[in-house]
Coordinates of C-alpha atoms and ligand atoms in Angstrom, one line a residue:
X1 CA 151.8 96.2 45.5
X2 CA 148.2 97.4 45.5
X3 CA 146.4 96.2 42.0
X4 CA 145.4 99.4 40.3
X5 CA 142.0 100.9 39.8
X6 CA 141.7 102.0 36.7
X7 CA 138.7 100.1 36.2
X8 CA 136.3 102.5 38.8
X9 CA 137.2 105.0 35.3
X10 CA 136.0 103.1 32.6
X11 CA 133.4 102.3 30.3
X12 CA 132.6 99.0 28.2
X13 CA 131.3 98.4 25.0
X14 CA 130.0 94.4 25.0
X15 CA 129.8 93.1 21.9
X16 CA 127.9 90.0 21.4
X17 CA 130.2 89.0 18.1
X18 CA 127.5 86.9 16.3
X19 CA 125.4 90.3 15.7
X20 CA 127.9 92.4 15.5
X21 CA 129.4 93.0 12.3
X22 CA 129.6 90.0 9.5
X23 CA 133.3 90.8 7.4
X24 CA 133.5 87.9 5.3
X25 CA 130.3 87.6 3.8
X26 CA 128.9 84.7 5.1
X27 CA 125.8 86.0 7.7
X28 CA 127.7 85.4 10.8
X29 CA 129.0 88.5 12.6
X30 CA 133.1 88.2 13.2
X31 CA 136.4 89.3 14.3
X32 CA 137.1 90.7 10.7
X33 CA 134.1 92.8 11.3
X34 CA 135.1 93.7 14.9
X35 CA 138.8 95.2 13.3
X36 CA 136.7 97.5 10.8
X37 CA 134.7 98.7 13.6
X38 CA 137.2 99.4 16.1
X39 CA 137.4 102.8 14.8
X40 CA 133.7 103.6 15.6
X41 CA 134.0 101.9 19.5
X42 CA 137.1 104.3 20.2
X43 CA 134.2 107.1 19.0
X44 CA 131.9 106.3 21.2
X45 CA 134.6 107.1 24.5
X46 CA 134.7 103.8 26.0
X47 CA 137.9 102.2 27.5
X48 CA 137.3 98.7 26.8
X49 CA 135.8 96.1 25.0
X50 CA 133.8 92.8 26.7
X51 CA 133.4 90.1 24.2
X52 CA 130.5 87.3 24.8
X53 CA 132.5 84.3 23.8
X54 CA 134.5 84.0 20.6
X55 CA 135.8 80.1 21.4
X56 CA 134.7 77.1 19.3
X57 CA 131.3 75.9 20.4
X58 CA 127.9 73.8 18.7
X59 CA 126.4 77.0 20.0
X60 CA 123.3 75.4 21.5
X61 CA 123.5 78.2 23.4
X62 CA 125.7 80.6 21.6
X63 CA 129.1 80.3 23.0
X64 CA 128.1 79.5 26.3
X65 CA 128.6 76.1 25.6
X66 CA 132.3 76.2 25.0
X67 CA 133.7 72.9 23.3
X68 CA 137.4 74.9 23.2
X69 CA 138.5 77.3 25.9
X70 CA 141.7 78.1 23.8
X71 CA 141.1 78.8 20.4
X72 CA 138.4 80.7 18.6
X73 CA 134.9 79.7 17.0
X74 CA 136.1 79.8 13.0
X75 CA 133.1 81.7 12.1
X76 CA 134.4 84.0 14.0
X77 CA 138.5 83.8 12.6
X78 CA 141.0 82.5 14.2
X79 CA 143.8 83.5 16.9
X80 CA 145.6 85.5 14.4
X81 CA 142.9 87.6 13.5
X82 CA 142.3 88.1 17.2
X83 CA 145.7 89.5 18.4
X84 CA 145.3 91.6 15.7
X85 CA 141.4 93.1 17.1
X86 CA 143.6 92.5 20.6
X87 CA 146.5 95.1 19.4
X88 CA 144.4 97.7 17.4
X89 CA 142.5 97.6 20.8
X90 CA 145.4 98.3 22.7
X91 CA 146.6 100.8 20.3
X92 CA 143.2 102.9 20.4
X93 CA 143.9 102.5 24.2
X94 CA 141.0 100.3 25.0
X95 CA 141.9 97.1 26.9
X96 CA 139.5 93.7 26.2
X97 CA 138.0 91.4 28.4
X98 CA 137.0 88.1 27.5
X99 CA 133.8 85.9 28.7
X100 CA 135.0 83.4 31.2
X101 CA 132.2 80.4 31.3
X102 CA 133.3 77.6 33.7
X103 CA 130.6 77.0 35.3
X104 CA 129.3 74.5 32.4
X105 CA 131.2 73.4 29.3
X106 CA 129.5 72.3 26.1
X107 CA 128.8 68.1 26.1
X108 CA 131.1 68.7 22.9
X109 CA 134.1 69.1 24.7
X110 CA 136.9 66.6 25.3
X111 CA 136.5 66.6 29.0
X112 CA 132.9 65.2 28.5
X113 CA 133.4 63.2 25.9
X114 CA 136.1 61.6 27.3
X115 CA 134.7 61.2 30.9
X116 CA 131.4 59.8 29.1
X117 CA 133.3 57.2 27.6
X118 CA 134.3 55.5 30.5
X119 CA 134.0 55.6 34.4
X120 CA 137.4 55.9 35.1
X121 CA 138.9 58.0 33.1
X122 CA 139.8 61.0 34.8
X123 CA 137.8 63.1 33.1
X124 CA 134.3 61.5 34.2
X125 CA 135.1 63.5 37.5
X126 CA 135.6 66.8 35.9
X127 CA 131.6 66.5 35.7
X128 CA 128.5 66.0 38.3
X129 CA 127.9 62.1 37.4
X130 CA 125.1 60.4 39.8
X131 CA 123.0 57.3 40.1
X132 CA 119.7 57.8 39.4
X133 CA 117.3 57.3 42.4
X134 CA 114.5 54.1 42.2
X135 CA 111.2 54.5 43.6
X136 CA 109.4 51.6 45.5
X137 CA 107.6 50.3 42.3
X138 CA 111.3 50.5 40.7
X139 CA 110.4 53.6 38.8
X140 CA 113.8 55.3 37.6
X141 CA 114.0 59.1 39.2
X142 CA 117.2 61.2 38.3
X143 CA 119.6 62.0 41.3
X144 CA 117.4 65.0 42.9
X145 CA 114.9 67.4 41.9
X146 CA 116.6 70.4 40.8
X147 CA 115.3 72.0 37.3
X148 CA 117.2 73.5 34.6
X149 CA 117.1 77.4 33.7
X150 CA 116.8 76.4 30.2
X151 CA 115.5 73.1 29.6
X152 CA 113.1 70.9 31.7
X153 CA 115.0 68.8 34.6
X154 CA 118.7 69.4 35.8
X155 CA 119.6 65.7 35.3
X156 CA 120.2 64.1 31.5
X157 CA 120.4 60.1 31.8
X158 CA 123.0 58.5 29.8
X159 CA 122.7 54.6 29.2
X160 CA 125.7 53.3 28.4
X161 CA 127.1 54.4 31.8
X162 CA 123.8 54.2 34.0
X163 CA 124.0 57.5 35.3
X164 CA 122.6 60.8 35.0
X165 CA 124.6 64.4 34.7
X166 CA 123.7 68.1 36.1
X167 CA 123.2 70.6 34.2
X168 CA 121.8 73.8 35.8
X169 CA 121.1 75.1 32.1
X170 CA 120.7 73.7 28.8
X171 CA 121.2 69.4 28.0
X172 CA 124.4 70.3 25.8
X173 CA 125.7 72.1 29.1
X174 CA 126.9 70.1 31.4
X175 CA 128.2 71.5 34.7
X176 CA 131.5 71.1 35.8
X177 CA 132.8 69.9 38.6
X178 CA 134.5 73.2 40.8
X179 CA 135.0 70.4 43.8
X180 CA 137.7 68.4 41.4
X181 CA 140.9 70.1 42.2
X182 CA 142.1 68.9 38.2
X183 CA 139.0 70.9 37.3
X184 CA 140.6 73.9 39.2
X185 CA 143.9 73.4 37.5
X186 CA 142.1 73.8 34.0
X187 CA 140.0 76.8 34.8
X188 CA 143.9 78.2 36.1
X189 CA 145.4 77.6 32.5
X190 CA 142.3 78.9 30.6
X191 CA 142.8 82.3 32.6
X192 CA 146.4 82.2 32.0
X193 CA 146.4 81.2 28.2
X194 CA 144.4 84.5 27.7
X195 CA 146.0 86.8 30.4
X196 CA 149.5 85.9 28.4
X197 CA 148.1 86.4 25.2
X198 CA 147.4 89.9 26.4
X199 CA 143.7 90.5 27.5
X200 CA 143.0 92.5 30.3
X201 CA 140.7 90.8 32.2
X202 CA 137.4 88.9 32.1
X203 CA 133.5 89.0 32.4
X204 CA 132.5 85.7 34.3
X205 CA 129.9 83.8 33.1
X206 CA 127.3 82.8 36.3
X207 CA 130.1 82.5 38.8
X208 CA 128.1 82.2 41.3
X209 CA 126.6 79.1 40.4
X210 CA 130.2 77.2 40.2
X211 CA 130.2 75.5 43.7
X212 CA 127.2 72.7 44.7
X213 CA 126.6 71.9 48.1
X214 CA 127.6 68.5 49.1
X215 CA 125.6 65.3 48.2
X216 CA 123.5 67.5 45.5
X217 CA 120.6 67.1 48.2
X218 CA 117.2 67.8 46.7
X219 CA 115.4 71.0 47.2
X220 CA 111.6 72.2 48.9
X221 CA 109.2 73.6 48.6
X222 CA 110.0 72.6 44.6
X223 CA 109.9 76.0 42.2
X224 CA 108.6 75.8 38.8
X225 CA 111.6 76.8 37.5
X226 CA 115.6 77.0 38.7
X227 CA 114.3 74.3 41.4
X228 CA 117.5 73.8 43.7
X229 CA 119.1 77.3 43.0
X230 CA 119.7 77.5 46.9
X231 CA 122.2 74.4 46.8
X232 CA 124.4 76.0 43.9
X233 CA 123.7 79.5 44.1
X234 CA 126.1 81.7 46.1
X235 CA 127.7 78.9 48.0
X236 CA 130.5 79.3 50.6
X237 CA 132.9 77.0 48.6
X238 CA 132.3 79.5 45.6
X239 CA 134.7 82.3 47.1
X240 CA 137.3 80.1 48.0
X241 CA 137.7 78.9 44.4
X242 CA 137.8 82.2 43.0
X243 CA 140.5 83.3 46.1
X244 CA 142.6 80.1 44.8
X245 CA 142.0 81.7 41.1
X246 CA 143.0 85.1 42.4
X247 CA 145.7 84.0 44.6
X248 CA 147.4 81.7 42.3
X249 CA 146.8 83.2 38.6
X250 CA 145.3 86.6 38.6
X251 CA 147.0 88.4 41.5
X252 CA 150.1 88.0 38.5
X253 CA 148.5 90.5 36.6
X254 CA 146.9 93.9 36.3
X255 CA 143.7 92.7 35.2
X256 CA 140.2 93.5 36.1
X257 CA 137.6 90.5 36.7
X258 CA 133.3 91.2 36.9
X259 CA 131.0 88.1 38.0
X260 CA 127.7 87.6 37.0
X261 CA 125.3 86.8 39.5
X262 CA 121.9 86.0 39.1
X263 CA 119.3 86.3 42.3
X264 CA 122.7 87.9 44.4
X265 CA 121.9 90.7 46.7
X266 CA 124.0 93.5 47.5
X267 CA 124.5 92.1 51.1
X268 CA 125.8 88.8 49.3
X269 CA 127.7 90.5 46.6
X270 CA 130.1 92.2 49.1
X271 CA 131.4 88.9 49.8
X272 CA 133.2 88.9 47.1
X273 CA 134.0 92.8 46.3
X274 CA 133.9 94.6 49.6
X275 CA 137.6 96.2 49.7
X276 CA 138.1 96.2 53.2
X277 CA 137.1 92.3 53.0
X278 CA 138.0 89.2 51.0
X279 CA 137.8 90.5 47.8
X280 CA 137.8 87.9 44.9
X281 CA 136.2 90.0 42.6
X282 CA 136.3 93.9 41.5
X283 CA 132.9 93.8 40.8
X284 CA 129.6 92.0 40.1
X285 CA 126.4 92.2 37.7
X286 CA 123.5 92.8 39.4
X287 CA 120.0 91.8 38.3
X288 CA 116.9 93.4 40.3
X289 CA 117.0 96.8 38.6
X290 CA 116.5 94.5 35.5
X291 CA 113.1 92.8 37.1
X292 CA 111.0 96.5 37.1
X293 CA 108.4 95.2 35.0
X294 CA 108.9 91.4 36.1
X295 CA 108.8 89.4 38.3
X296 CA 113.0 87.3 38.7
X297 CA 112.3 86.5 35.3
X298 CA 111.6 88.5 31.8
X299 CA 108.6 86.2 31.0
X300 CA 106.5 87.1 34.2
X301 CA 105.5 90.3 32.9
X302 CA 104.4 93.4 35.1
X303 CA 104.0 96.4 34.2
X304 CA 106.8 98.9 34.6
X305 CA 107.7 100.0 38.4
X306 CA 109.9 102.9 38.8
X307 CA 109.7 102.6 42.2
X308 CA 110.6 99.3 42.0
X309 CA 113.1 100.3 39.6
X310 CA 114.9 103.4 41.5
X311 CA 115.2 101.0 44.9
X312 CA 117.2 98.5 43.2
X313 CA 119.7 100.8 42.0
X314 CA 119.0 103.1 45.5
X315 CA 120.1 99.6 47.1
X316 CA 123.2 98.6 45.3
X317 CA 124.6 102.2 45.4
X318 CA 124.1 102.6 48.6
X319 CA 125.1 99.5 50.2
X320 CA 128.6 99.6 48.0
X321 CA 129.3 102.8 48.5
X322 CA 133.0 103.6 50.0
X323 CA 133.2 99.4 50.1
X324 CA 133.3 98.6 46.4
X325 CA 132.3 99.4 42.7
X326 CA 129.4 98.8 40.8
X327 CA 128.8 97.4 37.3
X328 CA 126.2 99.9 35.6
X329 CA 124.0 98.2 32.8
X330 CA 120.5 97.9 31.1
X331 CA 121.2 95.8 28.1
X332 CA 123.0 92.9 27.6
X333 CA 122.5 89.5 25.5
X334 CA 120.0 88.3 28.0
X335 CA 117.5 91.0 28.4
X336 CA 114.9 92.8 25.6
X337 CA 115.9 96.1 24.6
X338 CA 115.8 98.7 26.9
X339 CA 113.6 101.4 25.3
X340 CA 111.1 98.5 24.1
X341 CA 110.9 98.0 28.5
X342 CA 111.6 100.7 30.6
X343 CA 111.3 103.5 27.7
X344 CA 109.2 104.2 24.6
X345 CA 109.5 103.5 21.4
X346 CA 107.8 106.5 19.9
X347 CA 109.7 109.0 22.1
X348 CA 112.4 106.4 21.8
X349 CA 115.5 109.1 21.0
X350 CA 114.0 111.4 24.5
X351 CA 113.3 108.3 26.5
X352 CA 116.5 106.7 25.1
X353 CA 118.7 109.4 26.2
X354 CA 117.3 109.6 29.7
X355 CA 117.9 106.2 30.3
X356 CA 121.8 106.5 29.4
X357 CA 122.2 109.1 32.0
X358 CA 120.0 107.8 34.4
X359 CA 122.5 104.4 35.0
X360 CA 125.7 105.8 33.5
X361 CA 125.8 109.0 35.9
X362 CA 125.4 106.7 39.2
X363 CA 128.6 105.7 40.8
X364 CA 130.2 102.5 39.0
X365 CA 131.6 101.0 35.7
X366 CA 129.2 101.7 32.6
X367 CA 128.4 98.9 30.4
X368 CA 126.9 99.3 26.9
X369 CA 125.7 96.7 24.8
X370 CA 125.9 96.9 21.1
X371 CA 123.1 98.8 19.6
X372 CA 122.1 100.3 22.8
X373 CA 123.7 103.3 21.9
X374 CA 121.7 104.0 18.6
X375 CA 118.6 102.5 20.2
X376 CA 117.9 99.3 19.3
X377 CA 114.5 98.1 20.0
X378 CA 112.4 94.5 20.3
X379 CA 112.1 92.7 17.0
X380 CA 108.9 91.0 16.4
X381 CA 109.3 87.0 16.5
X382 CA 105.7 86.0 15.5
X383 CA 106.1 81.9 15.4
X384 CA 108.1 79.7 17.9
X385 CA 109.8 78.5 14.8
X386 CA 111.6 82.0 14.6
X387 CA 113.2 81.7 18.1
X388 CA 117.2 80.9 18.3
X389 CA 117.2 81.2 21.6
X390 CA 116.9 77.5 22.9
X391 CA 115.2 79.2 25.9
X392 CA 112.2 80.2 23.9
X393 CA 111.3 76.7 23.7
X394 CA 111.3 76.3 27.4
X395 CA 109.7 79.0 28.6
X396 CA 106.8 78.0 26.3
X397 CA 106.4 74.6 27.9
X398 CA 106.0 75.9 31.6
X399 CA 104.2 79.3 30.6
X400 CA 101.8 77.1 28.7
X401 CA 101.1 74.9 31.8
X402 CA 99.6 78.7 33.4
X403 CA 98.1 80.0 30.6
X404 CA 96.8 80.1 27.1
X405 CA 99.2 79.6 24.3
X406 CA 98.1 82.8 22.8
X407 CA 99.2 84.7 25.6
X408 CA 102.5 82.5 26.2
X409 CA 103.6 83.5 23.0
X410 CA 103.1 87.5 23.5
X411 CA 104.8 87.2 26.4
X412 CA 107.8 85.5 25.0
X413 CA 108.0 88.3 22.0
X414 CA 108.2 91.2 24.3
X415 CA 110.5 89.0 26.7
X416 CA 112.9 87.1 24.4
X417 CA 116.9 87.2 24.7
X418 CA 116.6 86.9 20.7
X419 CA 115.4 90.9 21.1
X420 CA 118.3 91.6 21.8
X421 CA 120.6 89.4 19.5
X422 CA 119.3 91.0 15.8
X423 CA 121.9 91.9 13.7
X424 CA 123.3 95.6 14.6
X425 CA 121.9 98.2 12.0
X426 CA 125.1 100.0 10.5
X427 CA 123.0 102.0 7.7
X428 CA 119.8 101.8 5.6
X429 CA 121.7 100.0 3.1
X430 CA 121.3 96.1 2.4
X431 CA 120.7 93.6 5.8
X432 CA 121.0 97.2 7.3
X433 CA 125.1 97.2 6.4
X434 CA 125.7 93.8 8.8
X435 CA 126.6 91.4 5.9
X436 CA 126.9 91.5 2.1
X437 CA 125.4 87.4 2.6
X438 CA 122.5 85.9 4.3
X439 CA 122.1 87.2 7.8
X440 CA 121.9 84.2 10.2
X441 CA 119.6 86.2 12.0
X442 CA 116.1 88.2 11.0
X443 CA 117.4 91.9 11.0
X444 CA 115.1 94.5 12.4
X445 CA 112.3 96.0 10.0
X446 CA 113.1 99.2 11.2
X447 CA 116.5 99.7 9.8
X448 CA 115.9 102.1 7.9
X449 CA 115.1 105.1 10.5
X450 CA 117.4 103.4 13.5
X451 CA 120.9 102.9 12.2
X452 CA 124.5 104.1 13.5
X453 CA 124.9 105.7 9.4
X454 CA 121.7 108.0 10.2
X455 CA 122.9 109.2 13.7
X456 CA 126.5 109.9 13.1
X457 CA 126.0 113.4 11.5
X458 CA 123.1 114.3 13.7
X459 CA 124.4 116.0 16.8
X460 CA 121.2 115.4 18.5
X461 CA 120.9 112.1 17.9
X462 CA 121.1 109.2 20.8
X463 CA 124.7 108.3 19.2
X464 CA 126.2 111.0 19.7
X465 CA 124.6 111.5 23.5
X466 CA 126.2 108.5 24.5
X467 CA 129.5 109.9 23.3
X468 CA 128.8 112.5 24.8
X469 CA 127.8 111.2 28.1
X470 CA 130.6 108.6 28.4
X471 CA 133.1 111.6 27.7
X472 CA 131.4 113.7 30.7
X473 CA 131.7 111.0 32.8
X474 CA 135.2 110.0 31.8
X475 CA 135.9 114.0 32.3
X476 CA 133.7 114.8 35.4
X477 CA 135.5 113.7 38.7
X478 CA 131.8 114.0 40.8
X479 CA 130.3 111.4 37.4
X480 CA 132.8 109.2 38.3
X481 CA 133.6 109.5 42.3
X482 CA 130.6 111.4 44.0
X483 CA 128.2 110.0 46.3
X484 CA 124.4 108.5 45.2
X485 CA 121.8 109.9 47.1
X486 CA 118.4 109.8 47.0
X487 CA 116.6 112.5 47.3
X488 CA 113.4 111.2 48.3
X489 CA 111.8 109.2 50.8
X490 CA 110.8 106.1 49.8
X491 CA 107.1 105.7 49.7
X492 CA 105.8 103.9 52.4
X493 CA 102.7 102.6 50.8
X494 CA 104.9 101.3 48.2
X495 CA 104.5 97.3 48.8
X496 CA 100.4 97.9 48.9
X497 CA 100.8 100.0 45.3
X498 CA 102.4 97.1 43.9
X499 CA 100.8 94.3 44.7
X500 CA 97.4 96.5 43.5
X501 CA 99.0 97.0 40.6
X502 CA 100.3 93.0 40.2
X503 CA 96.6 92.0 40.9
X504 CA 95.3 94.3 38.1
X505 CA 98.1 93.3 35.5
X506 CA 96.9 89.7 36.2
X507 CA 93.4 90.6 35.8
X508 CA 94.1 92.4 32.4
X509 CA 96.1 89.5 31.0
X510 CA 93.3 86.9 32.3
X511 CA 91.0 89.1 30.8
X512 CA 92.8 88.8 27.6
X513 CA 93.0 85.1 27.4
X514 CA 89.0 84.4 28.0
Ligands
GLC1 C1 124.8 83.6 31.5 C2 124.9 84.2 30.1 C3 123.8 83.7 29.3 C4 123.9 82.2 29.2 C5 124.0 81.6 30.7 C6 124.5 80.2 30.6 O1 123.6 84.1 32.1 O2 124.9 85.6 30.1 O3 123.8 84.2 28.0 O4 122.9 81.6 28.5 O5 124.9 82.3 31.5 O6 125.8 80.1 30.3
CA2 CA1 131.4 86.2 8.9

């Protein structure tokens, strides 16, 4: 039987559930919330719901250090609470999707701490244990010399055993072990726990980072940051364990999957979603139409490119087209608010609504992130101290190695993930309508004039365009399965204009700091 499509005609709504809507008064966003809401995400004509994860976690990094792939965080409720958010979904006719994070686990969970405890238990091998490496002088050097995304080296040392473990992100999350066939098993059961419980599919957490090339070797010319990303990134071993998860679990069951892949190019992407190939995936989240006024990462700030901008997407839709979907975003838990980048933020209803159609008319699967649609913009995070975002500290440390502190710290404002994570602004009421309590989280001063209470009775407002785009869309068979083209050429002096205009954004920043 051929796995239905339905996916190529639908929209998301992404909730990030700490932010979202707090229903038992105690700060923290929650399912409670999420039921009382479900109402309002039917309005907005989307066909699903993505949840960044719910599960039990010390949320050193927010649920993406899970410490329980089968039950839910309590701040956010409990599994009862979710089949009920899980059946008024269905009921409303919007399926959910769930955030699969295997690549990592939090140090908190049993596998670790079991496999910490002692070398042979079975569960030391669901990780990447080494032996450190000695220098001549007998100087103690960790395994190899990849970095972390979020925090210094790759390699934490642990004394009692005498080794070292990877973690490609934060300290509190490890990476497991894709190579350990009993890892393989457990990653099997978490899909199918979830898939019999009656979710609909998943968004997979940096799924391209789950296989390491053998013997972990070290990595040149070193980068500042990510150092080693070609030995983990988009290896071949990562398609065969998601064609053994396919194959063995998810083949069972109409269910759509979307991987996350940092630094992936189309080319590479259709690896895993080209439909006339070895398709492991149905799609994949692109990045480079996020890096228009960057450079890979939000902190190496350029101005905005829309050159830059309009050949990323020109690339991706035309490289897929007639061989596989697209995922459509530009907001999500990891980037600043979109207006706040690409748009502005006194024209931010006008530049706001161009934006929607710009990505949600090209061919692919629409995302939205909570609060995108009422246009959310950048808080203001003055003092490192403000920062949740255990990034924040990070970036700091190497930005500061390059430049002044003052200017490290205006660049981490405009660039932060925590932009994007303030509460969501219901009304003009108390914490903006998120919670009766403490938020856990500063909520934006500018609640008052941008909340979802404000918009809903204005038919011009950007609310009610992204209803009424998503409906369009949903109702349009061209929106949804016409061609992209660009109309024109691209501009030939385009690499000269951009590195003119990198050399003058570096001389304006430098003139800044002096
Ligand atoms: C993904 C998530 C991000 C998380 C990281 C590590 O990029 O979207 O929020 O910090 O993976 O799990
Ligand atoms: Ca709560």
């Amino acid at each position: 039987m051929a796995k239905s499509e339905w996916y190529k005609n639908m929209s998301v709504y992404q909730i990030w559930p700490r932010s979202f809507c707090d229903g038992n008064g105690d700060g923290i966003g929650d399912l409670w919330g999420v039921l009382d809401k479900l109402d309002y995400i039917k309005s907005l004509n989307v066909d699903a719901i993505w949840f960044s994860p719910l599960f039990p976690s010390p949320n050193a990094d927010y649920g993406y250090d899970i410490s329980d792939y089968m039950d839910i965080h309590p701040d956010y409720g409990n599994l009862q609470v979710f089949r009920q958010v899980l059946d008024g979904a269905h009921a409303r006719g919007m399926k959910v999707f769930m955030d699969l994070v295997v690549n990592h686990t939090s140090d908190e969970h049993k596998w670790f701490i079991e496999g910490r405890k002692d070398k042979n238990s079975p569960y030391h091998d669901y990780y990447y244990w080494r032996n450190g490496r000695t220098t001549r002088s007998g100087r103690r050097l960790p395994p190899n010399n990849w970095s972390s995304v979020f925090e210094g080296g790759a390699w934490e040392y642990d004394a009692s055993l005498d080794e070292y473990y990877l973690h490609v992100f934060a300290k509190k999350q490890p990476d497991l072990n894709m190579a350990n066939p009993r890892v393989r098993e457990e990653v099997k059961n978490i899909l199918r726990f979830w898939l019999d419980l009656g979710v609909d599919g998943f968004r997979e957490d940096v799924i391209t980072f789950i296989a390491k090339d053998e013997g972990l070797p070290s990595s040149y010319p070193p980068l500042p940051v990510a150092n080693g990303y070609r030995h983990y990134a988009n290896r071949p071993k990562a398609h065969e364990y998601l064609k053994e998860f396919k194959r063995e679990v998810l083949d069972f069951y109409d269910c759509f999957t979307v991987g996350e892949s940092p630094m992936t190019t189309p080319d590479v992407a259709l690896r895993y979603i080209d439909e006339g190939g070895d398709k492991v995936l149905d799609e994949m989240i692109a990045f480079s139409h996020m890096e228009a006024d960057c450079f890979m990462l939000d902190m190496l700030q350029l101005p905005f490119n829309l050159v830059k901008m309009k050949r990323a997407f020109s690339e991706w839709q035309t490289k897929l087209q007639g061989r596989a979907w697209n995922a459509l975003y530009i907001e999500n838990h990891d980037h600043p608010r979109i207006i706040s980048r690409y748009g502005s933020e006194e024209y931010r209803t006008e530049s706001g609504k161009m934006l929607a159609a710009m990505y949600i008319l090209q061919r692919g699967t629409p995302f939205i992130y909570q609060g995108q649609e009422i246009g959310m913009l950048n808080t203001n995070l003055t003092e490192l101290g403000m920062y949740k975002d255990v990034m924040a500290q990070n970036n700091i440390e190497v930005a500061t190695r390059f430049m002044p502190r003052s200017t490290a710290m205006k660049l981490l404002a405009r660039s932060s993930r925590d932009n994007a994570r303030t509460p969501f602004q219901w009304t003009d009421g108390k914490n903006a309508g998120f919670s009766e309590g403490t938020p856990w989280f500063f909520v934006n001063e500018n609640y008052k004039e941008i909340n979802a209470a404000q918009q809903e009775d204005d038919p011009n407002s950007l609310l009610n365009f992204y209803r009424a785009i998503l409906k369009f869309k949903k109702e349009t068979p061209v929106a949804v399965w016409g061609d992209y083209k660009e109309y024109f050429p691209k501009d030939k002096n385009f690499r000269f204009l951009q590195l003119r205009e990198q050399l003058r954004h570096h001389e304006r920043l430098y003139l800044a700091a002096v």
